[in-house]
Every structure is written in structure tokens, then in C-alpha cells.
Amino acid sequence: MFELARRNHNNSVSNYNPFREMEELERNFFADPFGSFFRSSDLAEFKTDIQDKGDHYLLEADLPGFQKEDIHLDLNGDVLTINAERKSQHKEEKDSYIRCERSYGQYARQFDMSAVDTQGIKAKYDNGVLTLTLPKKQQALPESKRLEIE
């Protein structure tokens, strides 16, 4: 089980450069020195943990501040999509805000469910954490039979 459509911001395949991260940090800092404090790219994707518990997988997704009604789980074939949307009050009450740092919008991630028995998936949302219990597909045992000789 793995995540589908993982985003890679550096699409080029190039030679190893041990200073690349430092150069990128410097470039980002001087381009927008305080931007990371007010716009976090970490919010563009919610964080998940996936554990193998033997007979099932346990997926935990951090979705603090969301209402249960605003989280949608869609299964299309072997792809599970977790969608969450946080609506903003900022637009309606724009004049009363001094600072608005919390992010609003729609967030989505997709996961491969080809190793999961999708009929038995259970979901729970409690204290900002979405927990999915994903039972593993049972491996079909090879059928044993005696062959007749002609």
C-alpha cells in the first residue's frame, strides 16, 4: 500500500549536488524571507502515518480543525481519495481580522488500495485525527488436486 501521485517539486533528474539544499534554502529565504512563517507549504498536504498491523493496515491522517461532515472518503477502483475542505470565515468578516494565518481550502490525497479488502474498511474521526482500518486481502491459497494420467 502506498500513496499515489506523490508530488516532486524538483522534476529534473540531475547529477548529485551536495550543496543543492543549501542553495535552495538561500534562494527561498532571500526571495521571500518571512513567507514561510505566514504561508506554510506543510498545510498544502495533510500528514499521514500508515502502519502494518499484521492482518490490517492502520492509516492515521492529521486533519485538525475540520468538521466530520467536511471530510469525504471516495473509493474508485483501487484508489482511495481522502478529501477535506475547511471553509473560511475570513472572506465574510474581512474587516474585523488583523491577521489571518490559518489556511482554508480543499486538501486531497490518494492511496493505492490494491492490497486492501475494500469491503471491510472502517473509518473514525476523533480529535482531529482520521483513522482508517484497512483489512488486508486474503491471499488465495493454491488449490490442491490430484491429476489423472491418460
GROMACS .gro file of C-alpha atoms in nm, residues 63-140:
model
   78
   63LEU     CA    1  -0.694   1.680   0.997
   64PRO     CA    2  -0.724   1.928   1.286
   65GLY     CA    3  -0.992   2.194   1.263
   66PHE     CA    4  -1.208   2.006   1.014
   67GLN     CA    5  -1.569   1.913   1.073
   68LYS     CA    6  -1.654   1.547   1.021
   69GLU     CA    7  -1.907   1.650   0.754
   70ASP     CA    8  -1.631   1.822   0.554
   71ILE     CA    9  -1.420   1.505   0.517
   72HIS     CA   10  -1.503   1.272   0.229
   73LEU     CA   11  -1.362   0.928   0.152
   74ASP     CA   12  -1.409   0.814  -0.207
   75LEU     CA   13  -1.310   0.474  -0.338
   76ASN     CA   14  -1.271   0.443  -0.714
   77GLY     CA   15  -1.139   0.101  -0.813
   78ASP     CA   16  -0.818   0.052  -0.615
   79VAL     CA   17  -0.774   0.422  -0.534
   80LEU     CA   18  -0.889   0.578  -0.208
   81THR     CA   19  -0.915   0.957  -0.210
   82ILE     CA   20  -0.934   1.150   0.116
   83ASN     CA   21  -1.082   1.497   0.059
   84ALA     CA   22  -1.115   1.758   0.331
   85GLU     CA   23  -1.239   2.114   0.297
   86ARG     CA   24  -1.214   2.393   0.550
   87LYS     CA   25  -1.435   2.690   0.477
   88SER     CA   26  -1.315   3.039   0.557
   89GLN     CA   27  -1.496   3.298   0.765
   90HIS     CA   28  -1.220   3.539   0.667
   91LYS     CA   29  -1.396   3.647   0.347
   92GLU     CA   30  -1.723   3.739   0.519
   93GLU     CA   31  -1.561   3.920   0.813
   94LYS     CA   32  -1.255   4.059   0.632
   95ASP     CA   33  -1.262   4.399   0.805
   96SER     CA   34  -1.252   4.253   1.156
   97TYR     CA   35  -0.936   4.045   1.104
   98ILE     CA   36  -0.598   4.188   1.199
   99ARG     CA   37  -0.412   3.874   1.091
  100CYS     CA   38  -0.535   3.555   0.927
  101GLU     CA   39  -0.271   3.278   0.920
  102ARG     CA   40  -0.480   2.963   0.925
  103SER     CA   41  -0.520   2.800   0.588
  104TYR     CA   42  -0.853   2.739   0.424
  105GLY     CA   43  -0.940   2.542   0.119
  106GLN     CA   44  -0.957   2.189  -0.010
  107TYR     CA   45  -0.698   1.921   0.062
  108ALA     CA   46  -0.677   1.579  -0.101
  109ARG     CA   47  -0.453   1.273  -0.105
  110GLN     CA   48  -0.484   0.944  -0.286
  111PHE     CA   49  -0.376   0.598  -0.173
  112ASP     CA   50  -0.341   0.265  -0.351
  113MET     CA   51  -0.585   0.009  -0.210
  114SER     CA   52  -0.489  -0.289  -0.429
  115ALA     CA   53  -0.373  -0.488  -0.121
  116VAL     CA   54  -0.683  -0.395   0.084
  117ASP     CA   55  -1.019  -0.570   0.120
  118THR     CA   56  -1.218  -0.256   0.045
  119GLN     CA   57  -1.546  -0.408   0.168
  120GLY     CA   58  -1.416  -0.408   0.526
  121ILE     CA   59  -1.271  -0.055   0.554
  122LYS     CA   60  -1.371   0.124   0.875
  123ALA     CA   61  -1.329   0.498   0.933
  124LYS     CA   62  -1.337   0.706   1.251
  125TYR     CA   63  -1.272   1.077   1.308
  126ASP     CA   64  -1.186   1.187   1.661
  127ASN     CA   65  -0.993   1.487   1.799
  128GLY     CA   66  -0.867   1.598   1.457
  129VAL     CA   67  -0.737   1.255   1.355
  130LEU     CA   68  -0.898   1.044   1.082
  131THR     CA   69  -0.830   0.674   1.150
  132LEU     CA   70  -0.887   0.414   0.881
  133THR     CA   71  -0.870   0.042   0.950
  134LEU     CA   72  -0.784  -0.125   0.620
  135PRO     CA   73  -0.813  -0.506   0.628
  136LYS     CA   74  -0.566  -0.686   0.404
  137LYS     CA   75  -0.688  -0.900   0.117
  138GLN     CA   76  -0.668  -1.268   0.196
  139GLN     CA   77  -0.418  -1.447  -0.021
  140ALA     CA   78  -0.588  -1.720  -0.219
   0.00000   0.00000   0.00000
